[in-house]
Tab-separated table of C-alpha atoms and ligand atoms in Angstrom:
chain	number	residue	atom	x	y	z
A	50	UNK	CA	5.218	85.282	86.475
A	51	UNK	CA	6.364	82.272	84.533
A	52	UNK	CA	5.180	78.886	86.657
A	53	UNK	CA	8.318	77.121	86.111
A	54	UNK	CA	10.301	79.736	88.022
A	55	UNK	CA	7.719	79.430	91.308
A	56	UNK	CA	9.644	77.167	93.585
A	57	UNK	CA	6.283	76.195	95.203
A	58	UNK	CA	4.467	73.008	94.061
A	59	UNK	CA	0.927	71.958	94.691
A	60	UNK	CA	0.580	68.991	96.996
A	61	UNK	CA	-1.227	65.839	96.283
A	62	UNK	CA	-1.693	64.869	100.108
A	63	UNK	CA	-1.273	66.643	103.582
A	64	UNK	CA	-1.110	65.361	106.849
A	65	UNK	CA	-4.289	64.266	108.046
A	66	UNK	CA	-3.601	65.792	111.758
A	67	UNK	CA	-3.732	69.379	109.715
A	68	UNK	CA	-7.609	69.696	110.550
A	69	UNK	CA	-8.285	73.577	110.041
A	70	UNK	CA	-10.003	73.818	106.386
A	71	UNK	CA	-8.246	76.927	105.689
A	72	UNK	CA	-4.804	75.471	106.580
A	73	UNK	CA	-5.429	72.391	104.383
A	74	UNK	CA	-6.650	74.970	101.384
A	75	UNK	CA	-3.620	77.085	101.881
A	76	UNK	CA	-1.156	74.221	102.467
A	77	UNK	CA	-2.050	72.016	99.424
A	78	UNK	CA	-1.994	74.862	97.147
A	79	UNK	CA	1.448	76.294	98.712
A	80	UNK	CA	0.199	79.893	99.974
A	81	UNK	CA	1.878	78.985	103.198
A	82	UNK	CA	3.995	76.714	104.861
A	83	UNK	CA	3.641	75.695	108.662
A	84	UNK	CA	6.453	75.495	111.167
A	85	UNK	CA	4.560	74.508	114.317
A	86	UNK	CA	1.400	75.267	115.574
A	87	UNK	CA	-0.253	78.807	114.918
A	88	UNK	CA	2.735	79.593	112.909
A	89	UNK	CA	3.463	79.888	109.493
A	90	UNK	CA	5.712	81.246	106.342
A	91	UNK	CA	3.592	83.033	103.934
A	92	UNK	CA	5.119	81.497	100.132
A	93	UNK	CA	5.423	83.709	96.985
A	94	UNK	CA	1.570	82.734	96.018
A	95	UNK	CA	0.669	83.509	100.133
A	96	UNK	CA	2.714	86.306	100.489
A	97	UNK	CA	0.642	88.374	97.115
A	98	UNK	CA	-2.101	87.762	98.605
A	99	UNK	CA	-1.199	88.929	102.246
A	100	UNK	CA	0.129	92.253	100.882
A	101	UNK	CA	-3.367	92.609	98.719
A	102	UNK	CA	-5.396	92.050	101.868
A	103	UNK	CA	-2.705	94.284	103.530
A	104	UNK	CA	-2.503	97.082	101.155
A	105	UNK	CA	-7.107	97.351	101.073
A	106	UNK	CA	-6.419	98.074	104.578
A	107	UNK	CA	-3.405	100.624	104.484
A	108	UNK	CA	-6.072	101.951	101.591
A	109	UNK	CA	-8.902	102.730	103.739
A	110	UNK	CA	-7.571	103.350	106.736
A	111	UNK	CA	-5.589	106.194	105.287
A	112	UNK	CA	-8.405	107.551	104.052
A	113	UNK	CA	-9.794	108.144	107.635
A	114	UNK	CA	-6.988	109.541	108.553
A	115	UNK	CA	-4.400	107.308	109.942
A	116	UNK	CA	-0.624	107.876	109.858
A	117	UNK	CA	1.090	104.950	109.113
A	118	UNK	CA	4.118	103.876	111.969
A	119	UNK	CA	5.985	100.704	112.902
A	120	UNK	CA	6.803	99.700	116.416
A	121	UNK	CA	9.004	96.832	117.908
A	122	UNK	CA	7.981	93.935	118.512
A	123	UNK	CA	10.358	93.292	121.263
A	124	UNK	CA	9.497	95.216	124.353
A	125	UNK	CA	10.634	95.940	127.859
A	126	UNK	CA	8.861	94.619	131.159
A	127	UNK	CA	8.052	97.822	132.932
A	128	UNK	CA	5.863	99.106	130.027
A	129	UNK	CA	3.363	95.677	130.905
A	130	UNK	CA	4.181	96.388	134.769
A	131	UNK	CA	2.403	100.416	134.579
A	132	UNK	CA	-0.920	98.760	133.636
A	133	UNK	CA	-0.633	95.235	135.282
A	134	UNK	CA	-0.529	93.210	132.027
A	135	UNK	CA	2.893	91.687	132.701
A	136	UNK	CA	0.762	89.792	135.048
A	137	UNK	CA	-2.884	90.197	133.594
A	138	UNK	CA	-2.125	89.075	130.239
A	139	UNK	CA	-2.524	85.352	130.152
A	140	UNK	CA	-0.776	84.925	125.888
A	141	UNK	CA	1.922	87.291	126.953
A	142	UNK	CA	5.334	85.608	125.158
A	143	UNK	CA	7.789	86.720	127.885
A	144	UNK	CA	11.493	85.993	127.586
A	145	UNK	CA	14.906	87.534	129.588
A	146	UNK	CA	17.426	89.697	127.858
A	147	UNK	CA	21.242	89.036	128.675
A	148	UNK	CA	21.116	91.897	130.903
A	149	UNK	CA	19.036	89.603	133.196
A	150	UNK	CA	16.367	92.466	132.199
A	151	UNK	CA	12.914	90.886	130.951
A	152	UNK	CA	10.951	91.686	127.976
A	153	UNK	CA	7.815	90.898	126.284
A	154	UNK	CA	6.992	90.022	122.455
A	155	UNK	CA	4.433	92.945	121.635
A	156	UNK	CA	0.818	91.261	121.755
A	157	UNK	CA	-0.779	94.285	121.137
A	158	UNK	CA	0.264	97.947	121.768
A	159	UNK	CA	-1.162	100.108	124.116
A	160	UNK	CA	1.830	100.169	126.578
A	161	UNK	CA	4.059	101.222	123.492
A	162	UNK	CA	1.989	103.617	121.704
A	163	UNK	CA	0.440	105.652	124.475
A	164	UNK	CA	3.906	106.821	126.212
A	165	UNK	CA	5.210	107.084	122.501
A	166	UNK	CA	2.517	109.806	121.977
A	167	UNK	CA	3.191	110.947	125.310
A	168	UNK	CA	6.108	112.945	123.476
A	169	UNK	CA	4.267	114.554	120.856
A	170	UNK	CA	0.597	115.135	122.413
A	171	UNK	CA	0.736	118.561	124.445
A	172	UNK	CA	-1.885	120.559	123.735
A	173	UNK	CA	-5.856	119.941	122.384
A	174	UNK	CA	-4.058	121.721	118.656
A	175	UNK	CA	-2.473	118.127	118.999
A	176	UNK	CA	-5.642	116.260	118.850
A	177	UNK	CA	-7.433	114.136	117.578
A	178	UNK	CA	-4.842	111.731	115.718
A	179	UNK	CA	-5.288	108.787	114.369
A	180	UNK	CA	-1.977	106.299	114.365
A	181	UNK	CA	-1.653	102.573	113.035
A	182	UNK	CA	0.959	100.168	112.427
A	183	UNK	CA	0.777	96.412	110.305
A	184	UNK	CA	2.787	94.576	111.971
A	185	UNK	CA	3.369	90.902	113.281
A	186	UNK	CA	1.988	90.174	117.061
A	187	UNK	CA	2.983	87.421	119.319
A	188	UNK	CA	0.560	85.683	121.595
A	189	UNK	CA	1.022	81.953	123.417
A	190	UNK	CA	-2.734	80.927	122.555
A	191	UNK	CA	-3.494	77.795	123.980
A	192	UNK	CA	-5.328	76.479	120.970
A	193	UNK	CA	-3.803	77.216	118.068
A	194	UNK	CA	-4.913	74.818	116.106
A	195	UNK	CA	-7.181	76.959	113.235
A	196	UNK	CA	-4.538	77.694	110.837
A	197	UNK	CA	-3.958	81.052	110.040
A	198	UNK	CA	-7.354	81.863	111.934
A	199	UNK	CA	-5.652	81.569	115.406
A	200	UNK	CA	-1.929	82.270	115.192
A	201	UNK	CA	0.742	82.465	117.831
A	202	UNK	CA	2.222	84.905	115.802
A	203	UNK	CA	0.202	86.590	112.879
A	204	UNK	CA	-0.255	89.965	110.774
A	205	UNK	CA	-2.851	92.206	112.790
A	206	UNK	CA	-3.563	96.224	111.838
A	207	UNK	CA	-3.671	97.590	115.318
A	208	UNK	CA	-5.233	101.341	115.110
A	209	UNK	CA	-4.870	103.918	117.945
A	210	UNK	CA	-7.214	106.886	118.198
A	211	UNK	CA	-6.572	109.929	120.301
A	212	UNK	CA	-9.100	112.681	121.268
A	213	UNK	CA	-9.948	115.211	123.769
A	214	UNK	CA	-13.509	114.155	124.730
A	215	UNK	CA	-15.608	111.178	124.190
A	216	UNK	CA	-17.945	112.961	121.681
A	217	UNK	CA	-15.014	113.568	119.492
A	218	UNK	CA	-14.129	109.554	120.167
A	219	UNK	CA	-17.837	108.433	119.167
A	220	UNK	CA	-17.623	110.411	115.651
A	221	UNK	CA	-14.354	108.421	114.997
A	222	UNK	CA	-15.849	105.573	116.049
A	223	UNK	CA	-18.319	105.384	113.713
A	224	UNK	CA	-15.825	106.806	111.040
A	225	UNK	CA	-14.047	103.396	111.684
A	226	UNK	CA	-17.079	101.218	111.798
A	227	UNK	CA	-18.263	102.204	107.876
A	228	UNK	CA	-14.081	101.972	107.247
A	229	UNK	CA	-13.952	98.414	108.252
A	230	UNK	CA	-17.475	97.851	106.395
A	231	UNK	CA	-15.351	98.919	102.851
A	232	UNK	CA	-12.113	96.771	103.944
A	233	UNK	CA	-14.085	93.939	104.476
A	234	UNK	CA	-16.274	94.576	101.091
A	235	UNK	CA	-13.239	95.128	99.168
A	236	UNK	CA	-12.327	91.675	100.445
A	237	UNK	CA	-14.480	90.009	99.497
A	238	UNK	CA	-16.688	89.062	102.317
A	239	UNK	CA	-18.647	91.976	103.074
A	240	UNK	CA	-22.144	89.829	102.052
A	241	UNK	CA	-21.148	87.035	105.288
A	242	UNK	CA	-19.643	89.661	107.253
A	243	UNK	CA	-21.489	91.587	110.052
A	244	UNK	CA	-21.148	94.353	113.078
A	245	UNK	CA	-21.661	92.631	115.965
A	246	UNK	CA	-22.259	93.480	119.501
A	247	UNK	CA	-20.071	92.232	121.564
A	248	UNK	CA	-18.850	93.136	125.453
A	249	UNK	CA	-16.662	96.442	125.987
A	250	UNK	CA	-14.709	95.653	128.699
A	251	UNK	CA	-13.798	98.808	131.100
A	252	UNK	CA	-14.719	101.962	129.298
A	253	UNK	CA	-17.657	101.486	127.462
A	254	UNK	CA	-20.688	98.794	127.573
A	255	UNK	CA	-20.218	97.379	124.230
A	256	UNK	CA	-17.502	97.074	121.259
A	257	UNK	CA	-17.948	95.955	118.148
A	258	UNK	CA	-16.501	92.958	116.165
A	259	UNK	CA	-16.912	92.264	113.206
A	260	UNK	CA	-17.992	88.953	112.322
A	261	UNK	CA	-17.987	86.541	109.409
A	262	UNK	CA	-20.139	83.788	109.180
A	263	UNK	CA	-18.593	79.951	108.286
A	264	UNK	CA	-19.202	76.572	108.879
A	265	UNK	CA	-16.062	76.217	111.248
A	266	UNK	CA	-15.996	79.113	113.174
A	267	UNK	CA	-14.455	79.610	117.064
A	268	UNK	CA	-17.130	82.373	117.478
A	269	UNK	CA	-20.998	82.049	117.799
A	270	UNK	CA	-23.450	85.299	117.290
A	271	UNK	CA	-26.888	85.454	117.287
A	272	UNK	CA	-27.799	87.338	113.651
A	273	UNK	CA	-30.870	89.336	113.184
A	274	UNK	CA	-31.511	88.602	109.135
A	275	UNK	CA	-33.755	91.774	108.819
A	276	UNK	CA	-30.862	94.610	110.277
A	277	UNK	CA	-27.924	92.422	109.695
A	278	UNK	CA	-26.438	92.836	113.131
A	279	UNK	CA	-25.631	90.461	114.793
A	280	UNK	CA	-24.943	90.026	119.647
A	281	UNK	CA	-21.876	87.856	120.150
A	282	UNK	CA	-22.985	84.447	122.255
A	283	UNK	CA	-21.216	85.467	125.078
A	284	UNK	CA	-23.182	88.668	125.625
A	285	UNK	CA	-26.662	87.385	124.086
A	286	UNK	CA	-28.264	86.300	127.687
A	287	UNK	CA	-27.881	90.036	128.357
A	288	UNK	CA	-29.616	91.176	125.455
A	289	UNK	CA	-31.565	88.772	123.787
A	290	UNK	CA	-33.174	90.456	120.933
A	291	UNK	CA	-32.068	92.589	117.806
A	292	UNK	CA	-30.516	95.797	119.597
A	293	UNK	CA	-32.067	97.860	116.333
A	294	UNK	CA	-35.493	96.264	115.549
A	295	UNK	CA	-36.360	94.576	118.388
A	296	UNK	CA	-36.739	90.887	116.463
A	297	UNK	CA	-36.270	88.281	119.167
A	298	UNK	CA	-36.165	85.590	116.487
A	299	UNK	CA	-32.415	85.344	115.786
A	300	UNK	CA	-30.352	82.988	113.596
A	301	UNK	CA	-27.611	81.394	115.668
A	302	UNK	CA	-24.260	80.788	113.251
A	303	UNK	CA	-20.640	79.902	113.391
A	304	UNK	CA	-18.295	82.671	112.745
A	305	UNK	CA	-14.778	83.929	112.437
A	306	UNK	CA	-13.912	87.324	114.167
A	307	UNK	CA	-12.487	89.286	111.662
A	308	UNK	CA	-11.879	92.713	113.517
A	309	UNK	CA	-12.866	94.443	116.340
A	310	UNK	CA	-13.231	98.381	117.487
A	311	UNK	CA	-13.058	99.343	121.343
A	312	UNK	CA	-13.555	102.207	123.065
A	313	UNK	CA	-10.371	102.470	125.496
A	314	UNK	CA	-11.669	105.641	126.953
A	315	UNK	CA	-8.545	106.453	129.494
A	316	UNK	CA	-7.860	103.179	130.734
A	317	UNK	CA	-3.884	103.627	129.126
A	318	UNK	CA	-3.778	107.179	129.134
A	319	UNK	CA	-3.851	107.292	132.454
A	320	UNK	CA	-1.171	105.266	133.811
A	321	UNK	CA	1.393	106.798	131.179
A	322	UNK	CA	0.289	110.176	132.499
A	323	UNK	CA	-1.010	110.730	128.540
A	324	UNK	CA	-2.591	114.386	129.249
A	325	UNK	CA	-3.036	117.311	127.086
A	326	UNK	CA	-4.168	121.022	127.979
A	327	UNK	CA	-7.601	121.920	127.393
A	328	UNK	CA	-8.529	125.076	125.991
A	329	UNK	CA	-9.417	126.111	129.216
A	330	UNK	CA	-6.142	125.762	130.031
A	331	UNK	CA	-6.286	122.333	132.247
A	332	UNK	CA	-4.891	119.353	131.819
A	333	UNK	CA	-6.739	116.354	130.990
A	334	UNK	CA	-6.373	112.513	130.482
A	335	UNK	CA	-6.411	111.526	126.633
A	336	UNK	CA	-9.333	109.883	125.105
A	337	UNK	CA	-8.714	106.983	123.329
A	338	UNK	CA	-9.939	103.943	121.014
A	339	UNK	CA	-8.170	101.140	119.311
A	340	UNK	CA	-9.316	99.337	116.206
A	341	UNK	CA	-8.107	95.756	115.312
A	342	UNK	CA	-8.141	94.142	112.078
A	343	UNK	CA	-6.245	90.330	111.815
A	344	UNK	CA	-4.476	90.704	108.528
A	345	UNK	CA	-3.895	86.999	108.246
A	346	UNK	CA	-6.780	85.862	110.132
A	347	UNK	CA	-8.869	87.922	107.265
A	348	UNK	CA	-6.414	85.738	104.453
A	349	UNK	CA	-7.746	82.519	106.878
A	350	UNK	CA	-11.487	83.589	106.555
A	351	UNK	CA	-11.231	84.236	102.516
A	352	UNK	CA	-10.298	80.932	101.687
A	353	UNK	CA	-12.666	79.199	104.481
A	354	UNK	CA	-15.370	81.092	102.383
A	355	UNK	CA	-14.338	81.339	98.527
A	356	UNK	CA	-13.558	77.578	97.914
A	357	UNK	CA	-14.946	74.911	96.188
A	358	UNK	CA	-13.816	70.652	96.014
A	359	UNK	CA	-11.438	71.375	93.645
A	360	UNK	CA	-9.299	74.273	95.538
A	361	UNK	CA	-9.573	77.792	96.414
A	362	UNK	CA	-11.701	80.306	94.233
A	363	UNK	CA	-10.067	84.048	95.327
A	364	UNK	CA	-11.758	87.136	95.027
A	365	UNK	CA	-10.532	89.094	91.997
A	366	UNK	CA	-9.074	91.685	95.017
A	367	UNK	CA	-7.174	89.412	96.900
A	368	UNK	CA	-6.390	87.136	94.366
A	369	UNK	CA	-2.231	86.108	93.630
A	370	UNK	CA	-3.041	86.867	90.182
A	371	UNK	CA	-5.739	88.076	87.874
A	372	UNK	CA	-4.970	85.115	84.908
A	373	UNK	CA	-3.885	81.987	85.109
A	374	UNK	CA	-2.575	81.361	81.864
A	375	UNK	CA	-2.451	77.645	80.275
A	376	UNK	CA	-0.344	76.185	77.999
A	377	UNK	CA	-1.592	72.584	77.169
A	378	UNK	CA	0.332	70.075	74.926
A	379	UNK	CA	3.799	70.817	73.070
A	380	UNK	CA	2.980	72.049	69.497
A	381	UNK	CA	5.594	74.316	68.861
A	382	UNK	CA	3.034	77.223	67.170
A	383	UNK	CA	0.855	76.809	70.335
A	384	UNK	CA	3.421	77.750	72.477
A	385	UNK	CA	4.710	80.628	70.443
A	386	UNK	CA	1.418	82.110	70.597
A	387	UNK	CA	1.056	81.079	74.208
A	388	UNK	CA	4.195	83.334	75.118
A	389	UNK	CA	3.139	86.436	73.067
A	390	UNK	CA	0.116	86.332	74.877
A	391	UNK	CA	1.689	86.430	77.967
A	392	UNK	CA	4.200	88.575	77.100
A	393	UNK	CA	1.234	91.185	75.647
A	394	UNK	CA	-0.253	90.653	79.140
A	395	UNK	CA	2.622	91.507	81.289
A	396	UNK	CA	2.879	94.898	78.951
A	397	UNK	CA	-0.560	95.799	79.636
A	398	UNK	CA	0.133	95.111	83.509
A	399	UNK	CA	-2.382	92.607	83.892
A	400	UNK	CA	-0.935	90.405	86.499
A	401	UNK	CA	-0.928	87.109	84.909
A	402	UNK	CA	0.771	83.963	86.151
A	403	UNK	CA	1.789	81.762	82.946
A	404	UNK	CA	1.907	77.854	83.655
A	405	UNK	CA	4.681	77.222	81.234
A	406	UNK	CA	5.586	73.599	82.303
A	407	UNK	CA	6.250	70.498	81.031
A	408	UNK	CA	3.654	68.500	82.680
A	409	UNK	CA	0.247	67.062	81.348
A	410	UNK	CA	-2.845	68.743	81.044
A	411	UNK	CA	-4.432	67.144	83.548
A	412	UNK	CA	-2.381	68.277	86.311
A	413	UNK	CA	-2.202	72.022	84.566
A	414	UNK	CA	-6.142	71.969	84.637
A	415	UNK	CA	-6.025	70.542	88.055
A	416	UNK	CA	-3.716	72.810	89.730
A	417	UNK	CA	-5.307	76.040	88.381
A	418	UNK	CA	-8.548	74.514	90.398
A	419	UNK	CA	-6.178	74.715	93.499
A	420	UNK	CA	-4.187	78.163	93.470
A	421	UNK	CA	-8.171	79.625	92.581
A	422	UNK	CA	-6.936	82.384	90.228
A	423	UNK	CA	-9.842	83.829	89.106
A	424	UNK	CA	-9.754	83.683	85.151
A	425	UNK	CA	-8.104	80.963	83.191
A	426	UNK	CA	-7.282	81.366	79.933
A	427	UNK	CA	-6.312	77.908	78.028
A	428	UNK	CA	-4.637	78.262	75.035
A	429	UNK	CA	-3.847	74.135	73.187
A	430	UNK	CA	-3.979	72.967	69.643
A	431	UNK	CA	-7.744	72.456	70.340
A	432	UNK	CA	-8.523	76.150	71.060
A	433	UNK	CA	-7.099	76.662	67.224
A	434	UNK	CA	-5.423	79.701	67.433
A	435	UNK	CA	-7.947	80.922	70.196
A	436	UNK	CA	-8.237	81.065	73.921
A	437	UNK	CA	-10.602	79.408	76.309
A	438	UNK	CA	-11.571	81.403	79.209
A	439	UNK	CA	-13.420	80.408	81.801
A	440	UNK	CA	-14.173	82.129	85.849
A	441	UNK	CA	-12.567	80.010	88.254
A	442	UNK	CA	-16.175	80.606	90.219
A	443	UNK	CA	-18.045	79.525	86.323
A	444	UNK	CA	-19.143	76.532	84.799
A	445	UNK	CA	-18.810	77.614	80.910
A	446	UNK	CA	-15.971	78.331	78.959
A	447	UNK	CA	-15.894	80.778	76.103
A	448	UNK	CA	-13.924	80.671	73.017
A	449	UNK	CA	-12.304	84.390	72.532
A	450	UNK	CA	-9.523	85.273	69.922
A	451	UNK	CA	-6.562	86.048	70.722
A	452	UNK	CA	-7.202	89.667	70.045
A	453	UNK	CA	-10.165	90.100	72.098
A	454	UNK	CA	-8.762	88.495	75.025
A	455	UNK	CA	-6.734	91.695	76.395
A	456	UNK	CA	-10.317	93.822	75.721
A	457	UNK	CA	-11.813	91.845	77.968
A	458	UNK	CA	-9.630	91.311	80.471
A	459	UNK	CA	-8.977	95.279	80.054
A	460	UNK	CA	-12.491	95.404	80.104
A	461	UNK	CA	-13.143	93.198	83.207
A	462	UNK	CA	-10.415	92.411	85.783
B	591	ATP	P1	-10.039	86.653	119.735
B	591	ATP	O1	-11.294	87.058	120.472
B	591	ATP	O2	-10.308	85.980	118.453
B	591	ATP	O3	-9.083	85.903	120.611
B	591	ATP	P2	-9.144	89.280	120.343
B	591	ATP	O4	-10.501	89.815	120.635
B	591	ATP	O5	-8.222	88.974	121.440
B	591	ATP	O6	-9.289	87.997	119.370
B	591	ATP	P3	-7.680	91.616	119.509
B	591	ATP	O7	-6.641	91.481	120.519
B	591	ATP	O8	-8.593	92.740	119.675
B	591	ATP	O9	-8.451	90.244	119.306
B	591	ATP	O10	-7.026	91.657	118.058
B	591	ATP	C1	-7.586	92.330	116.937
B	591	ATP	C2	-7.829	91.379	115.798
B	591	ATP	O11	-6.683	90.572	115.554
B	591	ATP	C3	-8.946	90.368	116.030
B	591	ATP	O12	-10.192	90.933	115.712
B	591	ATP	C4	-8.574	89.253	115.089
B	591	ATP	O13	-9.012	89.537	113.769
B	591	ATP	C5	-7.060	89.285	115.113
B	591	ATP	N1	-6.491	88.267	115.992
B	591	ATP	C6	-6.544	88.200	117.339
B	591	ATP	N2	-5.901	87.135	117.802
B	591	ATP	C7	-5.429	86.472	116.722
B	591	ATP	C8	-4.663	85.286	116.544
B	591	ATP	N3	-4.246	84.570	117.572
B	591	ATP	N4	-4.357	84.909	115.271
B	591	ATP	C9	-4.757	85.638	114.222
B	591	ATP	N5	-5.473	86.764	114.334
B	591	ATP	C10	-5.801	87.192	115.557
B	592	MG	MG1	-12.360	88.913	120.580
C-alpha cells in the first residue's frame, strides 16, 4: 500500500485524559479511533491487524473442530428471562423495540446458541459439536476506561461445545486449553501468557483464563515461575500454593485476561430443554462448555507488551505489514528505484507498505517508529543504490543490495 493513499496520519499529541497505554499507542499511531468510552473504530492500519489476530484464531480453532456461524447481535427479552439474566446480568445493554417488545444487545450467547442447537441436536449421532462465532458483543461496563482492553462493545470469539457426558467435555476441554496455548503463541505473547486458575462458577470448581502478564493490568494472579501456572487473586486465599508442584512461593503480577474456558455443564441446556437420546434410548440434558477469546482485548494486550518510547514494535504475525518501505529525499533515480522495489515486492506478495510522501526524513524515520512495522527498509541517495534494513525490535542496520533484499525478506518474513 502506497502511504500517501492511507487517509490516517500519525499524531503528534493526544489528549492527556486518554490514560490507557494501549489506547495512547493505538491512537497516536492511527490503528483506531475512539468515539466514547470503551468504544472504538478500528482504521485501515487497526483493522489489518484485527483481522490477523482474527484470522490465527478462525485458524486454530478450526483445527479443533469448530464450525464457524454468526448470530445477531440484537436479541429478544424472553431468551434472558428462561435463565434469569434479563435480571442477573448487571452489563446487559437493554433497549425497547417499536412493538413496545424489549430486547437485549447480545453480551454473550448462551441464550441464543443453546435453543438454536435445540433444532439440530436429537440424537447422541449428533454429538459432540463444536460451534463458534467472531462477532462484536455489547456490555455497559462501568469502567471502561482501558482502551481496547475493556470495551463496551468489542470483538470476542465466543466457542460453544456440546457433548453427551462430562468425560467427553473434559477431553475437549483440554483440546481447547493447548488450542488457545498456539493462538496466543502465534500472537505473539505466548512467553507472558499463562493458564490460570481461576473460579468456575456453577458447574465445575475451577475455569481457566488465560492470563498475560503487564505492567497495567485489571487482573492480579499469583504465578508459580517453575510450572508456569498461575491462581487468579480472587481465588488464591483458597488455594495458596502452586496447584501442580506444590511451591508456596509465588510471584504476584499485573495481568490482562486474555481468554477464558468454562465448563457450563447443563446450566443452559436445561432451561432450553437442550436434550438428546442416549444410546440407551433416554433422553438426557446436553453437556456443554464455552470458550472465550477477546479478539480486540488480545490487539489491546499486543501493543501494551511489544512497544518501545518510540511507538509500537508488532509481532511479524499480527503486524499491518511485513515492510515498511522508505523513501528519503527527492533524487529523481532514488525514487525510481524506490518504486521498482516496491513494485517487485507487491509481485512477490510480500505485504509491504511504501511511505511515498513528500515529507522530511525525520518525520518518515519517526513515524515508522510509531506504526511498529517490523522491517524497514530505507532506500536515500546515502544508501547508494542499496537498501538499509533494519528490525523495528534491532539496533543495527545492514546495508543489502537491492537484489538481495527480496531473498531475504523471502527468506525471513
Ligand atoms: P472480565 O473478567 O475481564 O470482565 P469476563 O470473564 O466477563 O471478562 P467473558 O464474558 O468470559 O469475560 O468473555 C470472554 C473473553 O472476552 C474474556 O476472556 C476477554 O478476553 C474478553 N472480554 C470480556 N469482556 C471484555 C470487554 N469489556 N472488552 C474487551 N474484551 C472483553
Ligand atoms: Mg473474567
Amino acid at each position: 500500500m502506497l502511504q500517501t493513499q492511507l487517509f490516517t496520519k500519525t499524531r503528534k499529541e493526544i489528549s492527556a485524559d486518554e490514560k490507557s497505554l494501549n489506547a495512547r499507542l493505538l491512537i497516536k499511531s492511527g490503528y483506531i479511533d475512539k468515539l466514547m468510552a470503551g468504544v472504538f473504530t478500528y482504521l485501515p492500519l487497526g483493522l489489518r491487524v484485527l483481522k490477523k489476530i482474527e484470522n490465527i484464531v478462525r485458524e486454530e480453532i478450526n483445527l479443533i473442530g469448530g464450525q464457524e456461524i454468526l448470530m445477531p447481535a440484537l436479541t429478544p427479552k424472553e431468551y434472558w428471562d428462561q435463565t434469569g439474566r434479563w435480571q442477573n446480568f448487571d452489563a446487559l445493554f437493554k433497549l425497547r423495540g417499536i412493538d413496545s417488545r424489549e430486547y437485549a444487545l447480545g453480551a454473550t450467547h448462551e441464550e441464543i446458541i443453546s435453543p438454536l442447537l435445540k433444532k439440530f441436536i436429537l440424537s447422541y449421532k449428533d454429538l459432540p459439536l463444536y460451534v463458534y462465532q467472531i462477532q462484536d458483543k455489547f456490555r455497559n461496563e462501568p469502567r471502561a476506561k482501558s482502551g481496547l482492553l475493556r470495551g463496551r462493545e468489542f470483538l470476542m470469539k465466543d466457542l460453544y461445545s456440546f457433548h453427551s457426558d462430562d468425560e467427553d467435555l473434559d477431553t475437549y476441554y483440554y483440546k481447547s486449553l493447548k488450542a488457545y496455548k498456539k493462538i496466543f503463541d502465534r500472537c505473539g505473547i505466548g512467553s507472558k501468557t499463562f493458564v490460570t486458575l481461576a473460579s468456575g462458577g456453577s458447574f465445575s470448581k475451577y475455569s481457566h483464563e488465560f492470563q498475560t502478564v503487564t505492567e497495567f493490568g485489571e487482573d492480579t494472579i499469583f504465578l508459580c515461575t517453575k510450572c508456569k501456572e498461575a491462581i487468579n487473586k480472587e481465588l488464591f486465599s483458597e488455594l495458596n500454593r502452586c496447584q501442580i508442584c506444590g511451591n508456596d512461593r509465588l510471584e504476584e503480577k499485573k495481568s490482562i485476561e486474555v481468554g477464558n474456558i468454562f465448563k457450563l455443564g447443563v446450566k443452559y441446556s436445561t432451561p432450553f430443554n437442550l436434550n438428546f437420546v442416549d444410546k440407551d434410548g433416554r433422553e438426557k440434558p446436553v453437556v456443554m462448555g464455552c470458550y472465550g477469546i477477546g479478539i480486540g482485548r488480545l490487539m489491546g494486550t499486543i501493543a501494551e507488551v511489544w512497544h518501545d518510547e518510540n511507538g509500537l514494535v508488532w509481532p511479524e504475525a499480527v503486524a499491518p505489514f511485513k515492510v515498511h518501505l522508505l523513501l528519503l529525499g527527492s533524487d529523481k533515480d532514488v525514487k525510481k528505484s524506490a518504486e521498482a522495489v516496491y513494485k517487485k515486492l507487491v509481485e512477490e506478495n510480500i505485504e509491504v507498505l511504501f511511505d511515498d510522501r513528500d515529507v522530511s526524513a525525520g518525520e518518515k524515520l519517526n513515524d515508522a517508529d510509531l506504526l511498529g512495522i517490523p522491517q524497514r527498509a530505507v532506500i536515500s541517495k546515502k544508501t547508494g543504490g542499496k537498501v538499509a534494513l533494519k528490525a523495528r525490535n534491532e539496533k543495527k542496520e545492514k546495508i543489502v543490495k537491492i537484489s538481495e533484499l527480496i531473498k531475504i525478506y523471502k527468506d525471513n518474513v
